[in-house]
Amino acid sequence: MGILDIEVWGKDGKKHEERLGTCKVDIASLPLKQANCLELPLDSCLGALLVLITLTPCGGVSVSDPCVCPLADPSERKQISQRYCLQNSLKDMKDIGILQVKVLKAVDLLAADFSGKSDPFCLLELGNDRLQTHTIYKTLNPEWNKVFTFRVKDVHDALEVTVFDEDGDKPPDFLGKVSIPLLSIRDGQTNCYVLKNKDLEQAFKGVIYLEMDLIYNPVKASIRTFTPREKRFVEDSRKLSKKILSRDVDRVKRITMAIWNTLQFLKSCFQWESTLRSAIAFVVFLVTVWNFELYMVPLALLLLFAYNFIEPTKGKAGSTHDSQESTEVDDEEDEDDKESEKKGIIERIYMVQDIVATVQNILEEVASFGERIKNTFNWTVPFLSFLACVILAVATITLYFVPLRYIVLVWGINKFTKKFRNPYAIDNNELLDFLSRVPSDVQKVQYAELRPCSSQSPLRKKRSGP
């Protein structure tokens, strides 16, 4: 409860940064659990900073020993489960659940020091919450045996566990990483995870043992799905990469080809290339148009979900394999990227890199959007697909019984009065918020668990050679 220092920085290009101004906020003078809108003048320049500050007590985030972990005590576990039961679904909507992670040990880590040992510690990140273990010195098989408790704000987040080597005053060396979606957690089981590289695309050296428990309220989690995702405060800046650019082009190409093949199929029906197929399509067209009602649109999507649930498509099994092939790292290309980064000194090159990086990000967004739609229907995340089925079923029943004008009227009144009901509400699109929780094909590869007994990759052999 002291003074909050705020700095405003300007960034010009990749290297040049300039501090534009500073301001201070006395936290102790602000009321708790209340939105405070402040206009703070900057000290060393013209202008002011408009901020919205809300002080809320932080609970649920802790570090403890295994003997005193919250969910180990039956009475405390029952109390926590009661807090997130269905009867309390409308209380404290931002408190979705609780996650308990036991970081047990790591085995066969990469030797980062000249002595053939490492000084490993483990960093855990869930959304914007970051906790870490203590450092164990001079070992490749550390045993931390610590329990971390997180407050779950979005059940569609992924827990990122990164192992580093402490290197004194220098930045720590990377020893491996794993990303675990919360909905894939198997409660109370000790799991062995193969550590991956920084991009989470290939196996690195070593494994880590974790035991996790997740308790959450499904109603709160479902409602949270249709609100904007919390932005990460600390994010790695995306770098221009020939590998990523080529991968994103291939992803967009696959989606474009799927749309093109669908259009060609429709065209072939009109051209009567196959008499039987065109005759069936013509009869279906006449029957559908003659009997069409608006409620049939969500009903058709619901039938598509049911078909993919009963008879999974080959694309679901093959998409991960295709993504793994498209995300394989070539060591020579990585070395070329490093050399090109060292040579990129001229401002003109920076400008070209920024343009290409923008194109790369746009391609990734387009590819991810198409893949997320496909993965929704493919039941990649059963929770989300089931939620979509419930919404479509409700929409079908509503459109069948309620005239469309009343539905549009309610929707318009809600949109027009949203700012009056909540002045600080973030403008959002519920459909896009839902799709943002569905993993793309690249994320499916990043979240996939690797078998501990799998053979070492070329990258792993190269790293562990010295």
Coordinates of C-alpha atoms in Angstrom, one line a residue:
M1 CA 0.0 0.0 0.0
G2 CA 2.7 2.5 -1.0
I3 CA 3.4 4.7 -4.1
L4 CA 2.8 3.2 -7.6
D5 CA 5.4 4.5 -10.1
I6 CA 4.3 4.6 -13.7
E7 CA 6.6 5.3 -16.7
V8 CA 5.5 6.0 -20.2
W9 CA 7.9 4.9 -23.0
G10 CA 8.0 5.4 -26.7
K11 CA 9.5 2.9 -29.1
D12 CA 10.9 3.9 -32.5
G13 CA 12.0 0.9 -34.5
K14 CA 13.5 -2.1 -32.8
K15 CA 16.4 -0.5 -31.0
H16 CA 15.6 3.0 -30.0
E17 CA 13.4 3.6 -26.9
E18 CA 12.7 6.9 -25.1
R19 CA 11.1 7.6 -21.8
L20 CA 8.3 10.1 -22.4
G21 CA 7.2 10.9 -18.8
T22 CA 6.4 9.6 -15.3
C23 CA 3.6 9.9 -12.8
K24 CA 2.8 8.5 -9.3
V25 CA -0.3 7.1 -7.6
D26 CA -0.8 6.9 -3.9
I27 CA -2.3 3.5 -3.5
A28 CA -3.2 4.0 0.2
S29 CA -5.6 6.8 -0.6
L30 CA -7.7 4.7 -3.0
P31 CA -10.8 2.8 -1.8
L32 CA -10.9 -1.0 -2.1
K33 CA -13.0 -2.9 -4.6
Q34 CA -14.0 0.2 -6.4
A35 CA -13.1 1.4 -9.9
N36 CA -11.1 4.6 -9.7
C37 CA -10.7 6.6 -12.9
L38 CA -7.7 8.9 -12.6
E39 CA -6.2 11.4 -15.0
L40 CA -2.5 11.7 -14.1
P41 CA -0.3 14.5 -15.6
L42 CA 3.1 13.4 -16.8
D43 CA 6.1 15.0 -15.0
S44 CA 8.6 15.7 -17.8
C45 CA 6.4 16.2 -20.8
L46 CA 3.0 17.5 -21.9
G47 CA 0.0 15.2 -21.7
A48 CA -1.6 13.1 -19.2
L49 CA -2.3 9.4 -18.6
L50 CA -5.9 8.2 -18.1
V51 CA -6.0 5.1 -16.0
L52 CA -8.6 2.9 -14.3
I53 CA -7.3 1.4 -11.1
T54 CA -9.2 -1.2 -8.9
L55 CA -7.7 -2.5 -5.7
T56 CA -8.8 -6.1 -4.9
P57 CA -7.4 -8.4 -2.3
C58 CA -5.3 -11.2 -4.0
G59 CA -6.1 -14.7 -2.7
G60 CA -5.5 -18.2 -3.8
V61 CA -1.9 -17.8 -5.0
S62 CA 0.6 -19.4 -2.6
V63 CA 3.7 -21.6 -2.2
S64 CA 3.9 -24.3 0.4
D65 CA 5.4 -27.7 1.3
P66 CA 3.6 -30.9 0.4
C67 CA 2.7 -31.6 4.1
V68 CA 0.6 -28.4 4.3
C69 CA -1.0 -28.2 0.8
P70 CA -4.6 -27.1 0.9
L71 CA -6.2 -29.9 -1.1
A72 CA -4.5 -32.6 0.9
D73 CA -6.7 -31.9 4.0
P74 CA -10.1 -33.6 3.4
S75 CA -12.0 -31.0 5.3
E76 CA -10.4 -28.1 3.5
R77 CA -10.8 -29.8 0.2
K78 CA -14.5 -30.3 0.9
Q79 CA -14.8 -26.6 1.8
I80 CA -13.1 -25.5 -1.4
S81 CA -15.3 -27.9 -3.5
Q82 CA -18.3 -26.4 -1.8
R83 CA -17.2 -22.9 -2.8
Y84 CA -17.2 -23.9 -6.5
C85 CA -20.3 -26.1 -6.5
L86 CA -23.2 -25.4 -8.9
Q87 CA -25.2 -23.7 -6.1
N88 CA -22.6 -20.9 -6.0
S89 CA -22.5 -20.4 -9.8
L90 CA -23.6 -16.8 -9.6
K91 CA -21.3 -15.7 -6.8
D92 CA -18.0 -13.9 -7.5
M93 CA -18.1 -14.6 -11.3
K94 CA -14.4 -13.9 -11.7
D95 CA -13.3 -16.7 -9.3
I96 CA -13.6 -19.7 -11.6
G97 CA -11.7 -22.3 -9.6
I98 CA -8.5 -23.3 -8.0
L99 CA -5.4 -25.1 -9.3
Q100 CA -2.9 -26.9 -7.1
V101 CA 0.4 -27.9 -8.7
K102 CA 3.0 -30.2 -6.9
V103 CA 6.4 -29.7 -8.5
L104 CA 8.1 -32.9 -7.5
K105 CA 11.4 -33.3 -9.4
A106 CA 13.1 -33.2 -12.8
V107 CA 15.4 -35.9 -14.2
D108 CA 18.3 -35.9 -16.8
L109 CA 18.4 -32.1 -17.4
L110 CA 20.8 -30.4 -19.8
A111 CA 24.2 -29.6 -18.3
A112 CA 24.5 -25.8 -18.5
D113 CA 27.7 -25.3 -16.5
F114 CA 31.3 -26.2 -17.4
S115 CA 31.3 -28.7 -14.5
G116 CA 28.7 -30.8 -16.3
K117 CA 26.0 -29.8 -13.8
S118 CA 23.3 -27.2 -13.6
D119 CA 21.7 -25.0 -11.0
P120 CA 18.0 -25.5 -11.9
F121 CA 14.9 -23.7 -10.7
C122 CA 11.4 -24.0 -12.0
L123 CA 9.1 -21.1 -13.1
L124 CA 5.3 -21.6 -13.2
E125 CA 3.0 -19.3 -15.1
L126 CA -0.8 -19.3 -15.3
G127 CA -2.1 -16.2 -17.1
N128 CA -0.4 -13.3 -15.4
D129 CA 0.4 -15.2 -12.2
R130 CA 4.1 -16.2 -11.9
L131 CA 5.6 -18.3 -9.1
Q132 CA 8.9 -20.1 -8.9
T133 CA 10.7 -22.7 -6.9
H134 CA 14.0 -22.3 -5.0
T135 CA 17.3 -23.2 -6.8
I136 CA 19.0 -26.5 -6.3
Y137 CA 22.7 -26.2 -7.0
K138 CA 25.0 -28.6 -8.9
T139 CA 22.6 -31.3 -10.0
L140 CA 20.9 -32.6 -13.1
N141 CA 18.2 -34.3 -11.1
P142 CA 16.7 -31.7 -8.8
E143 CA 13.9 -32.5 -6.3
W144 CA 11.9 -29.4 -5.4
N145 CA 8.9 -30.9 -3.7
K146 CA 6.9 -27.7 -3.6
V147 CA 3.2 -27.0 -3.8
F148 CA 1.8 -24.0 -5.8
T149 CA -1.7 -22.8 -5.6
F150 CA -3.2 -20.6 -8.3
R151 CA -6.6 -18.9 -8.6
V152 CA -8.1 -19.9 -11.9
K153 CA -9.6 -16.9 -13.8
D154 CA -10.1 -18.8 -17.1
V155 CA -10.3 -22.6 -17.3
H156 CA -9.1 -22.4 -20.9
D157 CA -5.7 -21.1 -19.9
A158 CA -2.6 -23.3 -20.0
L159 CA -0.1 -23.8 -17.2
E160 CA 3.4 -23.1 -18.5
V161 CA 6.3 -24.7 -16.5
T162 CA 9.8 -23.6 -17.5
V163 CA 13.0 -24.9 -16.1
F164 CA 16.0 -22.5 -15.9
D165 CA 19.6 -22.7 -14.9
E166 CA 20.5 -19.9 -12.4
D167 CA 23.6 -18.1 -13.7
G168 CA 24.4 -15.4 -11.1
D169 CA 23.9 -11.9 -12.3
K170 CA 23.4 -13.0 -15.9
P171 CA 20.0 -14.0 -17.4
P172 CA 19.2 -17.6 -16.6
D173 CA 19.8 -20.3 -19.2
F174 CA 16.8 -22.2 -20.6
L175 CA 16.6 -25.9 -19.7
G176 CA 13.2 -26.9 -21.0
K177 CA 9.5 -26.0 -21.0
V178 CA 6.1 -27.6 -21.1
S179 CA 2.6 -26.2 -21.6
I180 CA -0.4 -28.0 -20.0
P181 CA -4.0 -26.9 -20.8
L182 CA -6.0 -26.9 -17.6
L183 CA -8.9 -28.9 -19.1
S184 CA -6.4 -31.8 -19.8
I185 CA -5.3 -32.1 -16.2
R186 CA -5.8 -35.5 -14.6
D187 CA -6.6 -34.8 -11.0
G188 CA -4.3 -36.3 -8.3
Q189 CA -2.1 -38.3 -10.7
T190 CA 1.7 -37.9 -10.9
N191 CA 2.5 -37.3 -14.5
C192 CA 5.9 -37.3 -16.3
Y193 CA 6.2 -34.6 -18.9
V194 CA 9.0 -34.5 -21.5
L195 CA 10.5 -31.0 -21.6
K196 CA 10.3 -29.2 -24.9
N197 CA 12.2 -26.4 -26.6
K198 CA 11.2 -22.7 -26.4
D199 CA 8.7 -23.0 -29.2
L200 CA 7.2 -26.1 -27.6
E201 CA 7.5 -27.9 -30.9
Q202 CA 10.3 -30.5 -30.3
A203 CA 11.6 -32.6 -27.4
F204 CA 14.4 -31.1 -25.3
K205 CA 16.5 -32.9 -22.8
G206 CA 15.0 -34.1 -19.5
V207 CA 11.6 -34.8 -18.0
I208 CA 9.7 -33.2 -15.1
Y209 CA 7.3 -34.8 -12.7
L210 CA 4.1 -32.9 -11.7
E211 CA 1.0 -33.7 -9.7
M212 CA -2.0 -31.4 -10.3
D213 CA -5.5 -30.9 -9.0
L214 CA -8.1 -28.6 -10.6
I215 CA -11.4 -27.7 -9.0
Y216 CA -13.7 -25.3 -10.9
N217 CA -17.3 -24.3 -11.5
P218 CA -18.5 -25.3 -15.0
V219 CA -21.2 -22.6 -15.2
K220 CA -18.7 -19.8 -14.4
A221 CA -16.2 -21.3 -16.8
S222 CA -18.9 -21.4 -19.5
I223 CA -19.9 -17.8 -19.0
R224 CA -16.2 -16.7 -18.9
T225 CA -15.7 -18.3 -22.3
F226 CA -17.8 -15.6 -24.0
T227 CA -15.8 -12.6 -22.5
P228 CA -12.5 -11.2 -23.7
R229 CA -9.4 -13.2 -22.7
E230 CA -7.1 -11.6 -20.2
K231 CA -4.0 -10.1 -22.0
R232 CA -0.6 -11.3 -21.0
F233 CA 1.4 -8.5 -19.3
V234 CA 4.7 -10.2 -20.2
E235 CA 4.9 -11.6 -23.7
D236 CA 7.9 -12.6 -25.9
S237 CA 8.2 -10.2 -28.9
R238 CA 7.5 -12.1 -32.1
K239 CA 10.6 -12.2 -34.3
L240 CA 10.6 -12.5 -38.1
S241 CA 11.3 -16.2 -39.0
K242 CA 11.5 -17.9 -42.3
K243 CA 10.3 -21.1 -40.7
I244 CA 7.2 -19.4 -39.1
L245 CA 6.4 -17.4 -42.3
S246 CA 6.5 -20.5 -44.4
R247 CA 4.5 -22.5 -41.9
D248 CA 1.8 -19.8 -41.8
V249 CA 1.6 -19.6 -45.6
D250 CA 1.1 -23.4 -45.7
R251 CA -1.6 -23.2 -43.1
V252 CA -3.5 -20.5 -45.0
K253 CA -3.0 -22.5 -48.2
R254 CA -4.6 -25.6 -46.6
I255 CA -7.7 -23.6 -45.5
T256 CA -8.0 -21.9 -48.9
M257 CA -7.8 -25.3 -50.6
A258 CA -10.5 -26.7 -48.4
I259 CA -12.8 -23.7 -49.3
W260 CA -11.9 -24.1 -53.0
N261 CA -12.6 -27.8 -53.0
T262 CA -16.0 -27.1 -51.4
L263 CA -16.8 -24.5 -54.1
Q264 CA -15.7 -26.9 -56.8
F265 CA -17.9 -29.6 -55.4
L266 CA -20.9 -27.2 -55.6
K267 CA -19.9 -26.2 -59.1
S268 CA -19.8 -29.9 -60.2
C269 CA -23.3 -30.4 -58.9
F270 CA -24.5 -27.5 -61.0
Q271 CA -22.6 -28.8 -64.1
W272 CA -24.1 -32.4 -63.7
E273 CA -20.7 -34.0 -63.9
S274 CA -22.2 -36.8 -61.9
T275 CA -25.8 -37.4 -62.6
L276 CA -26.6 -39.2 -59.4
R277 CA -24.8 -36.6 -57.2
S278 CA -26.4 -33.6 -59.0
A279 CA -29.9 -35.2 -58.9
I280 CA -29.6 -35.8 -55.1
A281 CA -28.3 -32.2 -54.6
F282 CA -31.1 -30.8 -56.7
V283 CA -33.8 -32.7 -54.6
V284 CA -32.1 -31.6 -51.4
F285 CA -32.0 -28.0 -52.6
L286 CA -35.8 -28.0 -53.5
V287 CA -36.8 -29.7 -50.2
T288 CA -34.6 -27.4 -48.1
V289 CA -35.7 -24.1 -49.7
W290 CA -39.4 -25.1 -49.7
N291 CA -39.4 -26.0 -46.0
F292 CA -36.7 -23.7 -44.8
E293 CA -37.1 -22.0 -41.4
L294 CA -34.5 -19.9 -39.6
Y295 CA -34.2 -22.4 -36.7
M296 CA -32.8 -24.9 -39.2
V297 CA -29.5 -23.0 -39.4
P298 CA -28.3 -23.8 -35.8
L299 CA -30.0 -27.2 -36.1
A300 CA -27.8 -28.0 -39.1
L301 CA -24.6 -27.0 -37.2
L302 CA -25.8 -29.1 -34.3
L303 CA -26.1 -32.1 -36.6
L304 CA -22.6 -31.5 -37.9
F305 CA -21.3 -31.6 -34.3
A306 CA -23.2 -34.9 -33.7
Y307 CA -21.7 -36.4 -36.9
N308 CA -18.2 -35.5 -35.9
F309 CA -18.7 -36.8 -32.4
I310 CA -20.1 -40.2 -33.6
E311 CA -17.7 -40.6 -36.5
P312 CA -14.5 -38.5 -36.0
T313 CA -13.1 -37.1 -39.2
K314 CA -9.7 -38.1 -40.5
G315 CA -8.7 -34.5 -40.4
K316 CA -8.8 -34.5 -36.6
A317 CA -6.2 -37.3 -36.4
G318 CA -4.2 -36.0 -39.3
S319 CA -4.1 -32.3 -38.4
T320 CA -1.7 -32.7 -35.5
H321 CA 0.6 -34.8 -37.7
D322 CA 0.5 -32.2 -40.5
S323 CA 1.2 -29.4 -37.9
Q324 CA 4.1 -31.4 -36.5
E325 CA 5.6 -31.7 -40.0
S326 CA 5.1 -28.1 -40.7
T327 CA 6.6 -27.0 -37.4
E328 CA 9.8 -29.1 -37.5
V329 CA 12.9 -27.0 -36.9
D330 CA 15.8 -27.2 -39.2
D331 CA 19.0 -26.4 -37.5
E332 CA 20.6 -24.8 -40.5
E333 CA 17.6 -22.4 -40.9
D334 CA 17.9 -21.4 -37.3
E335 CA 21.6 -20.6 -37.8
D336 CA 20.7 -18.5 -40.9
D337 CA 18.1 -16.6 -38.9
K338 CA 20.7 -15.8 -36.2
E339 CA 23.2 -14.6 -38.7
S340 CA 20.6 -12.4 -40.5
E341 CA 19.6 -10.9 -37.1
K342 CA 23.2 -9.9 -36.5
K343 CA 23.5 -8.2 -39.9
G344 CA 20.2 -6.3 -39.5
I345 CA 21.7 -3.0 -38.5
I346 CA 20.4 -0.6 -41.2
E347 CA 17.1 1.1 -40.6
R348 CA 15.8 0.2 -44.0
I349 CA 16.2 -3.5 -43.2
Y350 CA 14.3 -3.0 -40.0
M351 CA 11.4 -1.3 -41.9
V352 CA 11.3 -4.3 -44.3
Q353 CA 11.4 -6.7 -41.4
D354 CA 8.5 -4.9 -39.7
I355 CA 6.4 -5.1 -42.9
V356 CA 7.1 -8.8 -43.4
A357 CA 6.5 -9.5 -39.7
T358 CA 3.1 -7.7 -40.0
V359 CA 2.3 -10.0 -42.9
Q360 CA 3.4 -13.0 -40.9
N361 CA 1.1 -12.1 -38.0
I362 CA -1.8 -11.5 -40.4
L363 CA -1.3 -14.9 -42.0
E364 CA -1.1 -16.5 -38.6
E365 CA -4.4 -14.9 -37.5
V366 CA -6.2 -16.0 -40.6
A367 CA -4.8 -19.5 -40.4
S368 CA -5.6 -19.8 -36.7
F369 CA -9.2 -18.5 -37.2
G370 CA -9.9 -21.2 -39.8
E371 CA -8.3 -23.9 -37.8
R372 CA -10.2 -23.0 -34.6
I373 CA -13.5 -23.3 -36.5
K374 CA -12.5 -26.7 -37.7
N375 CA -11.3 -27.8 -34.3
T376 CA -14.5 -26.7 -32.7
F377 CA -16.5 -29.1 -34.9
N378 CA -13.8 -31.8 -34.5
W379 CA -14.3 -32.0 -30.7
T380 CA -10.7 -31.1 -30.1
V381 CA -11.7 -29.6 -26.7
P382 CA -14.9 -31.5 -25.6
F383 CA -15.8 -28.9 -23.1
L384 CA -16.0 -26.2 -25.8
S385 CA -17.7 -28.4 -28.4
F386 CA -20.3 -29.4 -25.8
L387 CA -20.8 -25.8 -24.8
A388 CA -21.3 -24.9 -28.5
C389 CA -23.9 -27.7 -28.9
V390 CA -25.8 -26.4 -25.9
I391 CA -25.9 -22.9 -27.3
L392 CA -27.0 -24.2 -30.7
A393 CA -29.7 -26.3 -29.1
V394 CA -31.0 -23.2 -27.2
A395 CA -30.8 -21.1 -30.4
T396 CA -32.8 -23.7 -32.4
I397 CA -35.6 -23.9 -29.8
T398 CA -35.6 -20.1 -29.4
L399 CA -35.8 -19.5 -33.2
Y400 CA -38.6 -22.1 -33.5
F401 CA -40.9 -20.5 -30.9
V402 CA -39.9 -16.8 -30.7
P403 CA -40.3 -14.5 -33.8
L404 CA -37.0 -13.1 -35.2
R405 CA -38.0 -9.5 -34.6
Y406 CA -38.1 -10.0 -30.8
I407 CA -34.7 -11.7 -30.8
V408 CA -33.2 -8.8 -32.8
L409 CA -34.9 -6.3 -30.5
V410 CA -33.4 -7.9 -27.4
W411 CA -30.0 -8.0 -29.0
G412 CA -30.1 -4.4 -30.1
I413 CA -31.3 -3.1 -26.7
N414 CA -28.5 -5.1 -25.0
K415 CA -25.9 -3.6 -27.3
F416 CA -27.1 0.0 -27.1
T417 CA -27.5 0.0 -23.3
K418 CA -24.2 -1.9 -22.5
K419 CA -22.2 1.3 -21.9
F420 CA -24.9 2.7 -19.7
R421 CA -25.1 -0.4 -17.5
N422 CA -21.3 -0.8 -17.3
P423 CA -19.3 2.4 -18.4
Y424 CA -16.0 0.5 -18.3
A425 CA -17.1 -2.6 -20.2
I426 CA -14.8 -3.8 -22.9
D427 CA -16.4 -3.9 -26.3
N428 CA -16.3 -7.5 -27.5
N429 CA -17.6 -10.1 -29.9
E430 CA -18.9 -13.2 -28.0
L431 CA -18.3 -15.5 -31.0
L432 CA -14.7 -14.4 -31.4
D433 CA -14.1 -14.7 -27.7
F434 CA -15.4 -18.2 -27.8
L435 CA -13.1 -19.1 -30.8
S436 CA -10.1 -17.6 -29.0
R437 CA -10.3 -20.4 -26.5
V438 CA -10.2 -23.1 -29.2
P439 CA -6.6 -24.2 -29.9
S440 CA -5.2 -23.8 -33.4
D441 CA -3.3 -26.7 -35.0
V442 CA 0.0 -25.2 -33.9
Q443 CA -1.3 -24.9 -30.3
K444 CA -2.4 -28.6 -30.5
V445 CA 1.2 -29.5 -31.2
Q446 CA 2.5 -27.3 -28.4
Y447 CA 0.0 -28.8 -25.9
A448 CA 0.6 -32.4 -27.0
E449 CA 2.3 -34.7 -24.5
L450 CA 5.4 -36.5 -25.7
R451 CA 6.3 -39.9 -24.5
P452 CA 9.3 -40.1 -22.2
C453 CA 10.7 -43.2 -24.0
S454 CA 10.7 -41.5 -27.4
S455 CA 14.1 -41.3 -29.1
Q456 CA 16.0 -38.1 -29.0
S457 CA 15.5 -35.6 -31.7
P458 CA 18.4 -34.1 -33.7
L459 CA 18.1 -30.9 -31.7
R460 CA 18.3 -32.8 -28.4
K461 CA 21.3 -34.7 -29.5
K462 CA 23.0 -31.5 -30.7
R463 CA 22.3 -29.7 -27.4
S464 CA 23.4 -32.6 -25.3
G465 CA 26.6 -33.3 -27.3
P466 CA 28.9 -30.8 -25.6

